[in-house]
PDB file of C-alpha atoms in Angstrom:
ATOM      1  CA  UNK A   1      46.506 -48.601  41.470  1.00 94.00           C
ATOM      2  CA  UNK A   2      47.859 -46.204  38.866  1.00 96.00           C
ATOM      3  CA  UNK A   3      47.538 -46.120  35.094  1.00 97.00           C
ATOM      4  CA  UNK A   4      48.946 -43.818  32.439  1.00 96.00           C
ATOM      5  CA  UNK A   5      47.247 -41.980  29.588  1.00 97.00           C
ATOM      6  CA  UNK A   6      49.291 -40.457  26.761  1.00 96.00           C
ATOM      7  CA  UNK A   7      46.908 -38.002  25.107  1.00 97.00           C
ATOM      8  CA  UNK A   8      44.333 -35.464  26.233  1.00 97.00           C
ATOM      9  CA  UNK A   9      40.707 -36.669  26.431  1.00 97.00           C
ATOM     10  CA  UNK A  10      41.696 -40.331  26.241  1.00 97.00           C
ATOM     11  CA  UNK A  11      38.837 -42.812  26.474  1.00 96.00           C
ATOM     12  CA  UNK A  12      39.285 -45.370  29.236  1.00 97.00           C
ATOM     13  CA  UNK A  13      37.165 -48.387  30.158  1.00 97.00           C
ATOM     14  CA  UNK A  14      37.608 -49.820  33.663  1.00 97.00           C
ATOM     15  CA  UNK A  15      36.386 -53.350  34.370  1.00 97.00           C
ATOM     16  CA  UNK A  16      36.129 -54.433  38.027  1.00 97.00           C
ATOM     17  CA  UNK A  17      35.350 -58.112  38.687  1.00 97.00           C
ATOM     18  CA  UNK A  18      35.034 -60.036  41.955  1.00 97.00           C
ATOM     19  CA  UNK A  19      33.413 -62.930  43.715  1.00 97.00           C
ATOM     20  CA  UNK A  20      31.038 -61.470  46.270  1.00 97.00           C
ATOM     21  CA  UNK A  21      28.806 -62.587  49.147  1.00 97.00           C
ATOM     22  CA  UNK A  22      26.921 -60.695  51.865  1.00 97.00           C
ATOM     23  CA  UNK A  23      25.929 -62.074  55.267  1.00 96.00           C
ATOM     24  CA  UNK A  24      22.831 -60.297  56.531  1.00 95.00           C
ATOM     25  CA  UNK A  25      19.572 -60.894  58.334  1.00 94.00           C
ATOM     26  CA  UNK A  26      17.503 -59.259  55.584  1.00 95.00           C
ATOM     27  CA  UNK A  27      17.385 -59.075  51.792  1.00 93.00           C
ATOM     28  CA  UNK A  28      18.220 -55.388  51.447  1.00 94.00           C
ATOM     29  CA  UNK A  29      21.842 -55.382  52.655  1.00 95.00           C
ATOM     30  CA  UNK A  30      24.215 -55.000  49.719  1.00 95.00           C
ATOM     31  CA  UNK A  31      27.776 -54.181  48.686  1.00 95.00           C
ATOM     32  CA  UNK A  32      28.035 -50.892  46.800  1.00 95.00           C
ATOM     33  CA  UNK A  33      31.026 -50.438  44.458  1.00 95.00           C
ATOM     34  CA  UNK A  34      32.441 -47.021  43.515  1.00 94.00           C
ATOM     35  CA  UNK A  35      35.132 -46.728  40.840  1.00 95.00           C
ATOM     36  CA  UNK A  36      37.066 -43.437  40.993  1.00 95.00           C
ATOM     37  CA  UNK A  37      39.702 -41.947  38.714  1.00 96.00           C
ATOM     38  CA  UNK A  38      41.765 -39.208  40.356  1.00 96.00           C
ATOM     39  CA  UNK A  39      39.193 -39.039  43.160  1.00 95.00           C
ATOM     40  CA  UNK A  40      36.149 -38.606  40.884  1.00 94.00           C
ATOM     41  CA  UNK A  41      33.632 -41.465  41.044  1.00 94.00           C
ATOM     42  CA  UNK A  42      32.517 -42.624  37.603  1.00 91.00           C
ATOM     43  CA  UNK A  43      28.955 -43.449  36.571  1.00 87.00           C
ATOM     44  CA  UNK A  44      27.232 -45.845  36.821  1.00 86.00           C
ATOM     45  CA  UNK A  45      29.158 -46.605  39.999  1.00 83.00           C
ATOM     46  CA  UNK A  46      28.391 -43.201  41.533  1.00 79.00           C
ATOM     47  CA  UNK A  47      25.225 -44.105  43.417  1.00 76.00           C
ATOM     48  CA  UNK A  48      23.571 -47.318  44.617  1.00 80.00           C
ATOM     49  CA  UNK A  49      25.503 -49.735  42.419  1.00 86.00           C
ATOM     50  CA  UNK A  50      24.925 -53.122  44.084  1.00 92.00           C
ATOM     51  CA  UNK A  51      27.595 -55.731  43.354  1.00 95.00           C
ATOM     52  CA  UNK A  52      25.846 -58.397  45.466  1.00 95.00           C
ATOM     53  CA  UNK A  53      23.113 -58.623  48.109  1.00 95.00           C
ATOM     54  CA  UNK A  54      22.224 -60.659  51.156  1.00 95.00           C
ATOM     55  CA  UNK A  55      19.692 -63.450  50.843  1.00 94.00           C
ATOM     56  CA  UNK A  56      18.511 -62.958  54.444  1.00 94.00           C
ATOM     57  CA  UNK A  57      19.933 -66.274  55.712  1.00 95.00           C
ATOM     58  CA  UNK A  58      22.597 -64.576  57.891  1.00 95.00           C
ATOM     59  CA  UNK A  59      25.322 -66.672  56.212  1.00 94.00           C
ATOM     60  CA  UNK A  60      27.872 -65.951  53.492  1.00 92.00           C
ATOM     61  CA  UNK A  61      25.854 -67.871  50.944  1.00 84.00           C
ATOM     62  CA  UNK A  62      24.961 -67.416  47.302  1.00 86.00           C
ATOM     63  CA  UNK A  63      28.404 -66.385  46.145  1.00 94.00           C
ATOM     64  CA  UNK A  64      28.320 -64.609  42.787  1.00 95.00           C
ATOM     65  CA  UNK A  65      30.894 -63.545  40.248  1.00 96.00           C
ATOM     66  CA  UNK A  66      29.956 -59.962  39.511  1.00 96.00           C
ATOM     67  CA  UNK A  67      31.329 -56.955  37.666  1.00 95.00           C
ATOM     68  CA  UNK A  68      31.055 -53.193  37.580  1.00 94.00           C
ATOM     69  CA  UNK A  69      32.246 -51.501  34.420  1.00 94.00           C
ATOM     70  CA  UNK A  70      32.726 -47.775  33.870  1.00 95.00           C
ATOM     71  CA  UNK A  71      33.701 -45.621  30.923  1.00 94.00           C
ATOM     72  CA  UNK A  72      35.599 -42.342  31.331  1.00 93.00           C
ATOM     73  CA  UNK A  73      37.179 -39.672  29.208  1.00 94.00           C
ATOM     74  CA  UNK A  74      40.364 -38.670  31.038  1.00 95.00           C
ATOM     75  CA  UNK A  75      41.028 -35.020  30.123  1.00 95.00           C
ATOM     76  CA  UNK A  76      44.746 -34.721  30.972  1.00 96.00           C
ATOM     77  CA  UNK A  77      47.540 -37.110  29.936  1.00 97.00           C
ATOM     78  CA  UNK A  78      49.808 -38.560  32.610  1.00 97.00           C
ATOM     79  CA  UNK A  79      49.633 -40.834  35.646  1.00 98.00           C
ATOM     80  CA  UNK A  80      46.158 -41.326  37.128  1.00 97.00           C
ATOM     81  CA  UNK A  81      45.062 -42.953  40.359  1.00 97.00           C
ATOM     82  CA  UNK A  82      42.352 -45.614  40.174  1.00 97.00           C
ATOM     83  CA  UNK A  83      40.464 -46.415  43.366  1.00 96.00           C
ATOM     84  CA  UNK A  84      37.733 -49.005  43.858  1.00 95.00           C
ATOM     85  CA  UNK A  85      35.750 -48.646  47.095  1.00 94.00           C
ATOM     86  CA  UNK A  86      33.370 -51.294  48.453  1.00 95.00           C
ATOM     87  CA  UNK A  87      30.812 -50.152  51.035  1.00 94.00           C
ATOM     88  CA  UNK A  88      28.103 -52.210  52.718  1.00 95.00           C
ATOM     89  CA  UNK A  89      24.699 -50.479  52.603  1.00 94.00           C
ATOM     90  CA  UNK A  90      21.463 -50.988  54.584  1.00 93.00           C
ATOM     91  CA  UNK A  91      23.261 -53.165  57.100  1.00 92.00           C
ATOM     92  CA  UNK A  92      22.592 -54.231  60.686  1.00 92.00           C
ATOM     93  CA  UNK A  93      25.091 -54.849  63.478  1.00 92.00           C
ATOM     94  CA  UNK A  94      26.922 -58.116  62.771  1.00 92.00           C
ATOM     95  CA  UNK A  95      26.334 -58.108  58.988  1.00 95.00           C
ATOM     96  CA  UNK A  96      29.419 -58.363  56.808  1.00 94.00           C
ATOM     97  CA  UNK A  97      30.580 -59.086  53.281  1.00 97.00           C
ATOM     98  CA  UNK A  98      33.477 -60.710  51.512  1.00 97.00           C
ATOM     99  CA  UNK A  99      35.107 -60.032  48.155  1.00 97.00           C
ATOM    100  CA  UNK A 100      37.475 -62.583  46.655  1.00 96.00           C
ATOM    101  CA  UNK A 101      39.274 -63.284  43.361  1.00 96.00           C
ATOM    102  CA  UNK A 102      39.324 -59.604  42.377  1.00 97.00           C
ATOM    103  CA  UNK A 103      40.541 -58.303  39.026  1.00 97.00           C
ATOM    104  CA  UNK A 104      40.716 -54.778  37.655  1.00 97.00           C
ATOM    105  CA  UNK A 105      41.337 -54.153  33.966  1.00 97.00           C
ATOM    106  CA  UNK A 106      41.991 -50.729  32.423  1.00 97.00           C
ATOM    107  CA  UNK A 107      41.488 -50.533  28.649  1.00 96.00           C
ATOM    108  CA  UNK A 108      42.738 -47.508  26.740  1.00 92.00           C
TER     109      UNK A 108
END
């Protein structure tokens, strides 16, 4: 997804929202969300930012509506690429996750 800024050092808030569930055999498997602008991952999404976790039941249960929000100062005006990456962490063979009803909002 792309967005445009019109001035240098423009403040941008990015709100990522999704329904999320993880199927795992333990309680430490989780979905990590990284929000990047022009390839640079923004804090707090730049480390172990869990959107949702497994409950250990090995089913896609306990669906949650969750969000990850980041704040950036974009130094250069113009068109910028926004990327949201979901990665499963601490997983075992056969574990998986699902994201649904996703929205991304960019506020300038």
